[in-house]
Amino acid sequence: MTEPPSPASETQTLRGWRLGLVGLGLMGEPMARRLAAAGAELSLWNRSIEKAEALAAAFDGVTAQPSPRHVAEASDIVIVMVSDAEAVREVVFDPVDDSWGVLHGLAEDGILVDMGTTGRPATLDYAGRLRMTGGNWVDAPVSGGTTAAEDGSLTIMVGASDPDFARIEPMLKVLGRRITHVGAVGAGQVAKTANQMIVGMTIGAVAEAMALAKRAGVEPAVLREAISGGFAQSRILELHGERMATGDFRARAKATIQRKDMRAAVALAEQAGIELPGLMTNAALWEDMVEGGLGDLDHSALILAIDPPDEE
């Protein structure tokens, strides 16, 4: 694990680096801004090209590219930050157009860094396919949400060979504060699955506690204040608990994404041959939430699925 970089070391630390970033969503856009501010020569692609063009206009050394392949051709290291394993497959291996994806532009010994939550099975498959063309795959999923992406305090869990980790570590220090080389390719995704399992189950615990308190006559905001600082204190109580108390459910991380992550945890448990009853119960709550039409809300809105508001 590396220590956080000092503020002074973040200034122009990537000058001379040729980086690419595919995917400028809630996480990808602030990550791109940090890389550009650190001085990288940065190539960008997004399905909505306007986002890439806006960043190109805002920073010197940043260009918007017409395809993921063009990003890879202009880069030594390409970050992929898209929603799920299927989206990764599309932008890397382009099943429709055989000259569009990252695979066709990445130089021999180039590195693709998947920073999304893709899951171990797909990661191992994709890494093997890329290796056949001379490229190197790194899985480096992140935790911390958009706030951490904006201020460079992401937690990053890395699955990579030792040489590949050494090559990308300076770049990761611009994006994250806690960077752990978990093991070989795929290990980062295992760690992220465990992380998301804890996140989902803890959101469920906070939501159930607040729902219980409200039904018993104690306002959720008062409950949160009362138990903060004790053994129940957590980042989720602090952030998601506040959203539950105020009813601010605009999406920072959509419930659909959390459901996807819980499904990955269930699948990994099945592959590992272990029964996890708490996980199964919590995963069912996320299924109910999304099927109930709440999937585009923030994952803190799980409280609405547990204790629906009274109709007017």
PDB file of C-alpha atoms in Angstrom, residues 1-3 138-141 154-160 165 168-169 172 176-184 187-189 191:
ATOM      1  CA  MET A   1       0.000   0.000   0.000  1.00  0.00           C
ATOM      2  CA  THR A   2       1.288   3.488  -0.800  1.00  0.00           C
ATOM      3  CA  GLU A   3       0.996   6.551   1.367  1.00  0.00           C
ATOM      4  CA  VAL A 138      -4.610  -4.259 -14.939  1.00  0.00           C
ATOM      5  CA  ASP A 139      -7.767  -4.260 -12.847  1.00  0.00           C
ATOM      6  CA  ALA A 140      -7.825  -1.280 -10.500  1.00  0.00           C
ATOM      7  CA  PRO A 141     -11.403  -0.738  -9.311  1.00  0.00           C
ATOM      8  CA  LEU A 154     -10.120   7.330  -4.093  1.00  0.00           C
ATOM      9  CA  THR A 155      -9.374   3.952  -2.587  1.00  0.00           C
ATOM     10  CA  ILE A 156      -7.856   1.859  -5.375  1.00  0.00           C
ATOM     11  CA  MET A 157      -7.552  -1.947  -5.303  1.00  0.00           C
ATOM     12  CA  VAL A 158      -5.072  -3.191  -7.892  1.00  0.00           C
ATOM     13  CA  GLY A 159      -4.700  -6.572  -9.562  1.00  0.00           C
ATOM     14  CA  ALA A 160      -1.522  -6.543 -11.657  1.00  0.00           C
ATOM     15  CA  PHE A 165       1.920  -1.957 -10.977  1.00  0.00           C
ATOM     16  CA  ILE A 168       1.081   2.848 -13.272  1.00  0.00           C
ATOM     17  CA  GLU A 169       1.589   3.688  -9.588  1.00  0.00           C
ATOM     18  CA  LEU A 172      -2.750   6.148  -9.471  1.00  0.00           C
ATOM     19  CA  GLY A 176      -6.230   8.007  -5.066  1.00  0.00           C
ATOM     20  CA  ARG A 177      -5.075   8.271  -1.495  1.00  0.00           C
ATOM     21  CA  ARG A 178      -5.065   4.590  -0.504  1.00  0.00           C
ATOM     22  CA  ILE A 179      -3.586   2.368  -3.187  1.00  0.00           C
ATOM     23  CA  THR A 180      -3.152  -1.338  -2.511  1.00  0.00           C
ATOM     24  CA  HIS A 181      -1.543  -3.880  -4.819  1.00  0.00           C
ATOM     25  CA  VAL A 182      -3.828  -6.759  -3.847  1.00  0.00           C
ATOM     26  CA  GLY A 183      -2.276  -9.422  -6.063  1.00  0.00           C
ATOM     27  CA  ALA A 184      -2.270 -10.724  -9.622  1.00  0.00           C
ATOM     28  CA  ALA A 187      -7.403  -9.773  -7.315  1.00  0.00           C
ATOM     29  CA  GLY A 188      -8.455  -6.137  -7.461  1.00  0.00           C
ATOM     30  CA  GLN A 189     -11.925  -7.180  -8.588  1.00  0.00           C
ATOM     31  CA  ALA A 191     -11.367  -6.877  -3.278  1.00  0.00           C
TER      32      ALA A 191
END
